[in-house]
Amino acid sequence: MARSGQNGTVETHGRYRMKIYEDVADGQRVGKWHPICPIKGHTKAEAKRMAKEKIAAMGINTTALLVKACKPVVTFAQAAKVWETDFLSKMRPSSQNSARYILKKHLLPRFGEMSLDDINAKIVRAWITDLDNADELAPKSISNVWKVLRLILEQEERVARTWKLNLPEIPYKEQRWFTQDEIRRIVEAAKGQYKILFYLLGVSGFRAGEAFALHVEDIRFDRGLIHCTRSTFKHIEGPVKTKAGF
């Protein structure tokens, strides 16, 4: 990757400016003009000196910049596609559904065309602030959106867990539970198969998806037991949410 350095071509165009060649993908170079200083009060020799200082500050002549430019650019959209195939496809159906919605609605519009190298803590903090100021998502939802972004970045070995972010505080809200009397009244008002379903949910603690996924063979009439071994989401059966559910 040896190459000669460049000092920039200095000329006047309303002011002093310099043309330098910057590395882009595939090892190519593109010429770009950069302003240096006003013509008034500066000689061309001074403009050339300032051009050299600016080139040094930009690192144009460094091998490190060339190595970075020659690396294939991986966009967030490309990384997200790999994550969908290799990781998301192995998650529970309900998790797949929500993650794909988050990708389409919140992540790809903001980060899709960005290079992974350009996504850092500062960029993510600004994005979280925008989500919070838009007042369209609850703090818990913003946290969930960030978790999907973090999973994709971590797949690509980008630092994410150690970033200091400005996630909005999730307010504590006590879970609403039905009382025994409320459960009794719901069951009494239900019709047909729903009467059995609501009674089962009320006395067992099953999640709805777990109750919907029960098979006849899961019921042990001889022992008075019901085995919960699966859950369902949009007619697709999968494992229960946690091992404690078995």
PDB file of C-alpha atoms in Angstrom:
ATOM      1  CA  MET A   1       0.000   0.000   0.000  1.00  0.00           C
ATOM      2  CA  ALA A   2       2.964   2.280  -0.444  1.00  0.00           C
ATOM      3  CA  ARG A   3       2.101   5.587  -2.088  1.00  0.00           C
ATOM      4  CA  SER A   4       3.454   9.095  -2.378  1.00  0.00           C
ATOM      5  CA  GLY A   5       2.089  11.812  -0.145  1.00  0.00           C
ATOM      6  CA  GLN A   6       0.239  14.846  -1.377  1.00  0.00           C
ATOM      7  CA  ASN A   7       0.470  18.530  -0.539  1.00  0.00           C
ATOM      8  CA  GLY A   8      -2.743  19.614  -2.248  1.00  0.00           C
ATOM      9  CA  THR A   9      -3.220  21.852  -5.271  1.00  0.00           C
ATOM     10  CA  VAL A  10      -3.790  25.423  -4.063  1.00  0.00           C
ATOM     11  CA  GLU A  11      -5.635  27.964  -6.200  1.00  0.00           C
ATOM     12  CA  THR A  12      -8.005  30.902  -5.844  1.00  0.00           C
ATOM     13  CA  HIS A  13     -11.731  30.685  -6.375  1.00  0.00           C
ATOM     14  CA  GLY A  14     -13.214  33.559  -4.410  1.00  0.00           C
ATOM     15  CA  ARG A  15     -10.829  32.464  -1.678  1.00  0.00           C
ATOM     16  CA  TYR A  16      -7.856  30.138  -1.374  1.00  0.00           C
ATOM     17  CA  ARG A  17      -8.828  26.525  -1.710  1.00  0.00           C
ATOM     18  CA  MET A  18      -7.007  23.227  -2.128  1.00  0.00           C
ATOM     19  CA  LYS A  19      -7.726  20.083  -4.086  1.00  0.00           C
ATOM     20  CA  ILE A  20      -6.789  16.793  -2.460  1.00  0.00           C
ATOM     21  CA  TYR A  21      -7.495  13.201  -3.338  1.00  0.00           C
ATOM     22  CA  GLU A  22      -9.323  11.211  -0.698  1.00  0.00           C
ATOM     23  CA  ASP A  23      -9.458   7.432  -0.481  1.00  0.00           C
ATOM     24  CA  VAL A  24     -12.803   5.757  -1.078  1.00  0.00           C
ATOM     25  CA  ALA A  25     -13.885   2.134  -1.362  1.00  0.00           C
ATOM     26  CA  ASP A  26     -11.974  -0.292  -3.616  1.00  0.00           C
ATOM     27  CA  GLY A  27      -8.719   1.652  -3.198  1.00  0.00           C
ATOM     28  CA  GLN A  28      -9.821   4.480  -5.488  1.00  0.00           C
ATOM     29  CA  ARG A  29      -9.189   8.184  -4.934  1.00  0.00           C
ATOM     30  CA  VAL A  30     -11.579  11.059  -5.558  1.00  0.00           C
ATOM     31  CA  GLY A  31     -10.489  14.678  -5.916  1.00  0.00           C
ATOM     32  CA  LYS A  32     -12.270  17.131  -3.616  1.00  0.00           C
ATOM     33  CA  TRP A  33     -11.899  20.872  -3.042  1.00  0.00           C
ATOM     34  CA  HIS A  34     -11.529  22.249   0.476  1.00  0.00           C
ATOM     35  CA  PRO A  35     -11.547  25.942   1.528  1.00  0.00           C
ATOM     36  CA  ILE A  36      -8.378  27.248   3.175  1.00  0.00           C
ATOM     37  CA  CYS A  37      -8.567  30.970   3.917  1.00  0.00           C
ATOM     38  CA  PRO A  38      -9.661  34.350   2.459  1.00  0.00           C
ATOM     39  CA  ILE A  39      -7.478  35.816  -0.280  1.00  0.00           C
ATOM     40  CA  LYS A  40      -7.336  39.180   1.434  1.00  0.00           C
ATOM     41  CA  GLY A  41      -4.608  39.309   4.039  1.00  0.00           C
ATOM     42  CA  HIS A  42      -2.939  36.036   2.999  1.00  0.00           C
ATOM     43  CA  THR A  43      -0.240  35.223   0.475  1.00  0.00           C
ATOM     44  CA  LYS A  44      -0.225  32.078  -1.629  1.00  0.00           C
ATOM     45  CA  ALA A  45       2.780  30.813   0.319  1.00  0.00           C
ATOM     46  CA  GLU A  46       0.775  31.180   3.554  1.00  0.00           C
ATOM     47  CA  ALA A  47      -2.168  29.393   1.946  1.00  0.00           C
ATOM     48  CA  LYS A  48       0.101  26.483   0.939  1.00  0.00           C
ATOM     49  CA  ARG A  49       1.448  26.245   4.483  1.00  0.00           C
ATOM     50  CA  MET A  50      -2.093  26.153   5.900  1.00  0.00           C
ATOM     51  CA  ALA A  51      -3.020  23.530   3.282  1.00  0.00           C
ATOM     52  CA  LYS A  52      -0.207  21.264   4.511  1.00  0.00           C
ATOM     53  CA  GLU A  53      -1.357  21.698   8.118  1.00  0.00           C
ATOM     54  CA  LYS A  54      -4.917  20.857   7.146  1.00  0.00           C
ATOM     55  CA  ILE A  55      -3.827  17.748   5.241  1.00  0.00           C
ATOM     56  CA  ALA A  56      -1.806  16.585   8.239  1.00  0.00           C
ATOM     57  CA  ALA A  57      -4.781  17.121  10.556  1.00  0.00           C
ATOM     58  CA  MET A  58      -7.034  15.108   8.221  1.00  0.00           C
ATOM     59  CA  GLY A  59      -4.534  12.227   8.088  1.00  0.00           C
ATOM     60  CA  ILE A  60      -4.766  12.105   4.295  1.00  0.00           C
ATOM     61  CA  ASN A  61      -1.248  10.739   3.852  1.00  0.00           C
ATOM     62  CA  THR A  62      -1.451   8.040   6.533  1.00  0.00           C
ATOM     63  CA  THR A  63      -1.508   4.337   5.737  1.00  0.00           C
ATOM     64  CA  ALA A  64      -4.168   3.796   8.404  1.00  0.00           C
ATOM     65  CA  LEU A  65      -6.645   5.930   6.456  1.00  0.00           C
ATOM     66  CA  LEU A  66      -5.969   3.956   3.280  1.00  0.00           C
ATOM     67  CA  VAL A  67      -6.475   0.629   5.072  1.00  0.00           C
ATOM     68  CA  LYS A  68      -9.812   1.841   6.398  1.00  0.00           C
ATOM     69  CA  ALA A  69     -10.897   3.120   2.985  1.00  0.00           C
ATOM     70  CA  CYS A  70     -10.039  -0.183   1.275  1.00  0.00           C
ATOM     71  CA  LYS A  71     -12.161  -2.225   3.697  1.00  0.00           C
ATOM     72  CA  PRO A  72     -15.588  -3.142   2.298  1.00  0.00           C
ATOM     73  CA  VAL A  73     -18.189  -0.800   3.743  1.00  0.00           C
ATOM     74  CA  VAL A  74     -20.802  -2.705   5.751  1.00  0.00           C
ATOM     75  CA  THR A  75     -24.041  -0.795   6.196  1.00  0.00           C
ATOM     76  CA  PHE A  76     -26.448  -1.245   9.070  1.00  0.00           C
ATOM     77  CA  ALA A  77     -29.047  -2.609   6.642  1.00  0.00           C
ATOM     78  CA  GLN A  78     -26.628  -5.345   5.537  1.00  0.00           C
ATOM     79  CA  ALA A  79     -25.790  -6.250   9.128  1.00  0.00           C
ATOM     80  CA  ALA A  80     -29.495  -6.308  10.029  1.00  0.00           C
ATOM     81  CA  LYS A  81     -30.177  -8.743   7.181  1.00  0.00           C
ATOM     82  CA  VAL A  82     -27.505 -11.119   8.464  1.00  0.00           C
ATOM     83  CA  TRP A  83     -28.873 -10.813  11.998  1.00  0.00           C
ATOM     84  CA  GLU A  84     -32.385 -11.657  10.792  1.00  0.00           C
ATOM     85  CA  THR A  85     -31.112 -14.808   9.089  1.00  0.00           C
ATOM     86  CA  ASP A  86     -28.605 -16.057  11.657  1.00  0.00           C
ATOM     87  CA  PHE A  87     -30.109 -14.945  14.964  1.00  0.00           C
ATOM     88  CA  LEU A  88     -33.656 -13.624  14.771  1.00  0.00           C
ATOM     89  CA  SER A  89     -34.889 -16.696  12.905  1.00  0.00           C
ATOM     90  CA  LYS A  90     -34.017 -18.813  15.960  1.00  0.00           C
ATOM     91  CA  MET A  91     -36.020 -16.686  18.412  1.00  0.00           C
ATOM     92  CA  ARG A  92     -39.590 -17.238  19.527  1.00  0.00           C
ATOM     93  CA  PRO A  93     -42.243 -16.260  16.937  1.00  0.00           C
ATOM     94  CA  SER A  94     -43.529 -13.388  19.072  1.00  0.00           C
ATOM     95  CA  SER A  95     -39.990 -12.003  19.439  1.00  0.00           C
ATOM     96  CA  GLN A  96     -39.460 -12.269  15.690  1.00  0.00           C
ATOM     97  CA  ASN A  97     -42.671 -10.376  15.032  1.00  0.00           C
ATOM     98  CA  SER A  98     -41.867  -7.449  17.331  1.00  0.00           C
ATOM     99  CA  ALA A  99     -38.203  -7.238  16.262  1.00  0.00           C
ATOM    100  CA  ARG A 100     -39.087  -7.089  12.557  1.00  0.00           C
ATOM    101  CA  TYR A 101     -41.580  -4.300  13.279  1.00  0.00           C
ATOM    102  CA  ILE A 102     -38.915  -2.364  15.210  1.00  0.00           C
ATOM    103  CA  LEU A 103     -36.437  -2.815  12.366  1.00  0.00           C
ATOM    104  CA  LYS A 104     -38.875  -1.564   9.733  1.00  0.00           C
ATOM    105  CA  LYS A 105     -40.379   1.267  11.765  1.00  0.00           C
ATOM    106  CA  HIS A 106     -37.507   2.665  13.833  1.00  0.00           C
ATOM    107  CA  LEU A 107     -34.074   1.305  12.894  1.00  0.00           C
ATOM    108  CA  LEU A 108     -33.765   0.983   9.126  1.00  0.00           C
ATOM    109  CA  PRO A 109     -35.156   4.485   8.391  1.00  0.00           C
ATOM    110  CA  ARG A 110     -32.548   6.016  10.724  1.00  0.00           C
ATOM    111  CA  PHE A 111     -29.506   3.767  10.341  1.00  0.00           C
ATOM    112  CA  GLY A 112     -30.129   1.658   7.222  1.00  0.00           C
ATOM    113  CA  GLU A 113     -27.659   3.355   4.860  1.00  0.00           C
ATOM    114  CA  MET A 114     -25.123   4.247   7.552  1.00  0.00           C
ATOM    115  CA  SER A 115     -21.806   2.437   7.760  1.00  0.00           C
ATOM    116  CA  LEU A 116     -21.445   0.419  10.958  1.00  0.00           C
ATOM    117  CA  ASP A 117     -18.196   2.306  11.584  1.00  0.00           C
ATOM    118  CA  ASP A 118     -20.183   5.547  11.797  1.00  0.00           C
ATOM    119  CA  ILE A 119     -22.649   4.319  14.425  1.00  0.00           C
ATOM    120  CA  ASN A 120     -21.293   5.241  17.835  1.00  0.00           C
ATOM    121  CA  ALA A 121     -22.549   6.231  21.280  1.00  0.00           C
ATOM    122  CA  LYS A 122     -22.944   9.894  20.290  1.00  0.00           C
ATOM    123  CA  ILE A 123     -25.077   9.001  17.249  1.00  0.00           C
ATOM    124  CA  VAL A 124     -27.236   6.628  19.296  1.00  0.00           C
ATOM    125  CA  ARG A 125     -27.720   9.178  22.094  1.00  0.00           C
ATOM    126  CA  ALA A 126     -29.003  11.723  19.565  1.00  0.00           C
ATOM    127  CA  TRP A 127     -31.374   9.117  18.141  1.00  0.00           C
ATOM    128  CA  ILE A 128     -32.735   8.209  21.595  1.00  0.00           C
ATOM    129  CA  THR A 129     -33.278  11.900  22.325  1.00  0.00           C
ATOM    130  CA  ASP A 130     -35.247  12.251  19.083  1.00  0.00           C
ATOM    131  CA  LEU A 131     -37.415   9.241  19.982  1.00  0.00           C
ATOM    132  CA  ASP A 132     -38.077  10.642  23.445  1.00  0.00           C
ATOM    133  CA  ASN A 133     -38.857  14.170  22.176  1.00  0.00           C
ATOM    134  CA  ALA A 134     -41.249  12.819  19.533  1.00  0.00           C
ATOM    135  CA  ASP A 135     -43.435  11.636  22.435  1.00  0.00           C
ATOM    136  CA  GLU A 136     -44.732   8.705  20.374  1.00  0.00           C
ATOM    137  CA  LEU A 137     -43.122   5.864  22.323  1.00  0.00           C
ATOM    138  CA  ALA A 138     -43.305   5.053  26.024  1.00  0.00           C
ATOM    139  CA  PRO A 139     -39.979   4.764  27.894  1.00  0.00           C
ATOM    140  CA  LYS A 140     -40.321   0.960  27.948  1.00  0.00           C
ATOM    141  CA  SER A 141     -40.844   0.902  24.170  1.00  0.00           C
ATOM    142  CA  ILE A 142     -37.755   3.073  23.598  1.00  0.00           C
ATOM    143  CA  SER A 143     -35.773   0.632  25.737  1.00  0.00           C
ATOM    144  CA  ASN A 144     -37.058  -2.286  23.626  1.00  0.00           C
ATOM    145  CA  VAL A 145     -36.099  -0.514  20.379  1.00  0.00           C
ATOM    146  CA  TRP A 146     -32.593   0.100  21.724  1.00  0.00           C
ATOM    147  CA  LYS A 147     -32.250  -3.583  22.691  1.00  0.00           C
ATOM    148  CA  VAL A 148     -32.819  -4.666  19.081  1.00  0.00           C
ATOM    149  CA  LEU A 149     -30.256  -2.143  17.840  1.00  0.00           C
ATOM    150  CA  ARG A 150     -27.793  -3.346  20.477  1.00  0.00           C
ATOM    151  CA  LEU A 151     -28.232  -7.009  19.463  1.00  0.00           C
ATOM    152  CA  ILE A 152     -27.424  -6.183  15.831  1.00  0.00           C
ATOM    153  CA  LEU A 153     -24.358  -4.110  16.751  1.00  0.00           C
ATOM    154  CA  GLU A 154     -23.059  -6.753  19.153  1.00  0.00           C
ATOM    155  CA  GLN A 155     -23.401  -9.388  16.441  1.00  0.00           C
ATOM    156  CA  GLU A 156     -20.927  -7.301  14.434  1.00  0.00           C
ATOM    157  CA  GLU A 157     -18.679  -6.971  17.505  1.00  0.00           C
ATOM    158  CA  ARG A 158     -19.374  -3.251  17.809  1.00  0.00           C
ATOM    159  CA  VAL A 159     -19.126  -1.854  21.351  1.00  0.00           C
ATOM    160  CA  ALA A 160     -22.627  -1.275  22.653  1.00  0.00           C
ATOM    161  CA  ARG A 161     -23.120  -2.555  26.195  1.00  0.00           C
ATOM    162  CA  THR A 162     -20.522  -0.168  27.620  1.00  0.00           C
ATOM    163  CA  TRP A 163     -21.998   2.926  25.972  1.00  0.00           C
ATOM    164  CA  LYS A 164     -23.362   5.541  28.353  1.00  0.00           C
ATOM    165  CA  LEU A 165     -26.789   6.316  26.954  1.00  0.00           C
ATOM    166  CA  ASN A 166     -29.618   8.624  27.942  1.00  0.00           C
ATOM    167  CA  LEU A 167     -32.491   6.140  28.013  1.00  0.00           C
ATOM    168  CA  PRO A 168     -35.633   7.609  29.598  1.00  0.00           C
ATOM    169  CA  GLU A 169     -36.488   6.266  33.024  1.00  0.00           C
ATOM    170  CA  ILE A 170     -39.170   3.585  33.002  1.00  0.00           C
ATOM    171  CA  PRO A 171     -41.761   4.535  35.636  1.00  0.00           C
ATOM    172  CA  TYR A 172     -42.782   1.857  38.099  1.00  0.00           C
ATOM    173  CA  LYS A 173     -46.366   0.785  37.658  1.00  0.00           C
ATOM    174  CA  GLU A 174     -47.893  -1.907  39.826  1.00  0.00           C
ATOM    175  CA  GLN A 175     -49.301  -4.821  37.846  1.00  0.00           C
ATOM    176  CA  ARG A 176     -53.085  -4.920  37.704  1.00  0.00           C
ATOM    177  CA  TRP A 177     -54.453  -8.273  38.918  1.00  0.00           C
ATOM    178  CA  PHE A 178     -57.973  -9.625  38.874  1.00  0.00           C
ATOM    179  CA  THR A 179     -59.376 -10.412  42.296  1.00  0.00           C
ATOM    180  CA  GLN A 180     -60.958 -13.787  42.969  1.00  0.00           C
ATOM    181  CA  ASP A 181     -64.393 -12.169  42.836  1.00  0.00           C
ATOM    182  CA  GLU A 182     -63.610 -10.543  39.473  1.00  0.00           C
ATOM    183  CA  ILE A 183     -62.425 -13.889  38.066  1.00  0.00           C
ATOM    184  CA  ARG A 184     -65.644 -15.554  39.259  1.00  0.00           C
ATOM    185  CA  ARG A 185     -67.776 -12.877  37.579  1.00  0.00           C
ATOM    186  CA  ILE A 186     -65.805 -13.114  34.308  1.00  0.00           C
ATOM    187  CA  VAL A 187     -66.219 -16.891  34.207  1.00  0.00           C
ATOM    188  CA  GLU A 188     -69.938 -16.658  34.990  1.00  0.00           C
ATOM    189  CA  ALA A 189     -70.462 -14.139  32.169  1.00  0.00           C
ATOM    190  CA  ALA A 190     -68.497 -16.191  29.594  1.00  0.00           C
ATOM    191  CA  LYS A 191     -70.191 -18.492  27.095  1.00  0.00           C
ATOM    192  CA  GLY A 192     -69.274 -21.928  25.776  1.00  0.00           C
ATOM    193  CA  GLN A 193     -65.597 -22.871  25.567  1.00  0.00           C
ATOM    194  CA  TYR A 194     -64.557 -19.446  26.843  1.00  0.00           C
ATOM    195  CA  LYS A 195     -66.006 -20.263  30.261  1.00  0.00           C
ATOM    196  CA  ILE A 196     -63.501 -23.137  30.588  1.00  0.00           C
ATOM    197  CA  LEU A 197     -60.653 -21.077  29.120  1.00  0.00           C
ATOM    198  CA  PHE A 198     -61.158 -18.119  31.468  1.00  0.00           C
ATOM    199  CA  TYR A 199     -61.495 -20.419  34.480  1.00  0.00           C
ATOM    200  CA  LEU A 200     -58.237 -22.173  33.542  1.00  0.00           C
ATOM    201  CA  LEU A 201     -56.410 -18.861  33.113  1.00  0.00           C
ATOM    202  CA  GLY A 202     -57.769 -17.615  36.414  1.00  0.00           C
ATOM    203  CA  VAL A 203     -56.675 -20.588  38.516  1.00  0.00           C
ATOM    204  CA  SER A 204     -53.515 -21.754  36.740  1.00  0.00           C
ATOM    205  CA  GLY A 205     -51.468 -18.626  36.028  1.00  0.00           C
ATOM    206  CA  PHE A 206     -50.899 -19.743  32.440  1.00  0.00           C
ATOM    207  CA  ARG A 207     -50.054 -17.102  29.877  1.00  0.00           C
ATOM    208  CA  ALA A 208     -52.663 -16.846  27.122  1.00  0.00           C
ATOM    209  CA  GLY A 209     -50.299 -18.348  24.534  1.00  0.00           C
ATOM    210  CA  GLU A 210     -49.580 -21.286  26.839  1.00  0.00           C
ATOM    211  CA  ALA A 211     -53.255 -21.994  27.385  1.00  0.00           C
ATOM    212  CA  PHE A 212     -54.015 -21.746  23.658  1.00  0.00           C
ATOM    213  CA  ALA A 213     -51.261 -24.280  22.892  1.00  0.00           C
ATOM    214  CA  LEU A 214     -52.530 -27.039  25.197  1.00  0.00           C
ATOM    215  CA  HIS A 215     -53.113 -30.472  23.665  1.00  0.00           C
ATOM    216  CA  VAL A 216     -55.403 -33.177  25.011  1.00  0.00           C
ATOM    217  CA  GLU A 217     -52.385 -35.309  25.941  1.00  0.00           C
ATOM    218  CA  ASP A 218     -51.116 -32.480  28.177  1.00  0.00           C
ATOM    219  CA  ILE A 219     -53.967 -33.153  30.614  1.00  0.00           C
ATOM    220  CA  ARG A 220     -53.377 -35.935  33.158  1.00  0.00           C
ATOM    221  CA  PHE A 221     -56.869 -36.663  34.410  1.00  0.00           C
ATOM    222  CA  ASP A 222     -55.596 -39.545  36.577  1.00  0.00           C
ATOM    223  CA  ARG A 223     -53.303 -37.201  38.502  1.00  0.00           C
ATOM    224  CA  GLY A 224     -55.211 -33.927  38.220  1.00  0.00           C
ATOM    225  CA  LEU A 225     -52.319 -32.274  36.347  1.00  0.00           C
ATOM    226  CA  ILE A 226     -51.911 -30.107  33.253  1.00  0.00           C
ATOM    227  CA  HIS A 227     -48.444 -30.034  31.682  1.00  0.00           C
ATOM    228  CA  CYS A 228     -47.456 -26.734  30.069  1.00  0.00           C
ATOM    229  CA  THR A 229     -44.787 -27.562  27.464  1.00  0.00           C
ATOM    230  CA  ARG A 230     -45.355 -25.097  24.639  1.00  0.00           C
ATOM    231  CA  SER A 231     -46.807 -21.738  23.674  1.00  0.00           C
ATOM    232  CA  THR A 232     -48.363 -20.382  20.493  1.00  0.00           C
ATOM    233  CA  PHE A 233     -48.271 -17.084  18.626  1.00  0.00           C
ATOM    234  CA  LYS A 234     -50.348 -16.453  15.509  1.00  0.00           C
ATOM    235  CA  HIS A 235     -51.031 -20.197  15.200  1.00  0.00           C
ATOM    236  CA  ILE A 236     -47.305 -21.055  15.359  1.00  0.00           C
ATOM    237  CA  GLU A 237     -46.255 -23.249  18.260  1.00  0.00           C
ATOM    238  CA  GLY A 238     -42.967 -22.707  20.066  1.00  0.00           C
ATOM    239  CA  PRO A 239     -41.377 -23.097  23.493  1.00  0.00           C
ATOM    240  CA  VAL A 240     -42.732 -21.436  26.614  1.00  0.00           C
ATOM    241  CA  LYS A 241     -41.264 -18.059  27.516  1.00  0.00           C
ATOM    242  CA  THR A 242     -39.075 -19.327  30.366  1.00  0.00           C
ATOM    243  CA  LYS A 243     -37.944 -22.722  31.638  1.00  0.00           C
ATOM    244  CA  ALA A 244     -39.970 -22.048  34.770  1.00  0.00           C
ATOM    245  CA  GLY A 245     -43.049 -22.404  32.595  1.00  0.00           C
ATOM    246  CA  PHE A 246     -42.547 -26.162  32.170  1.00  0.00           C
TER     247      PHE A 246
END
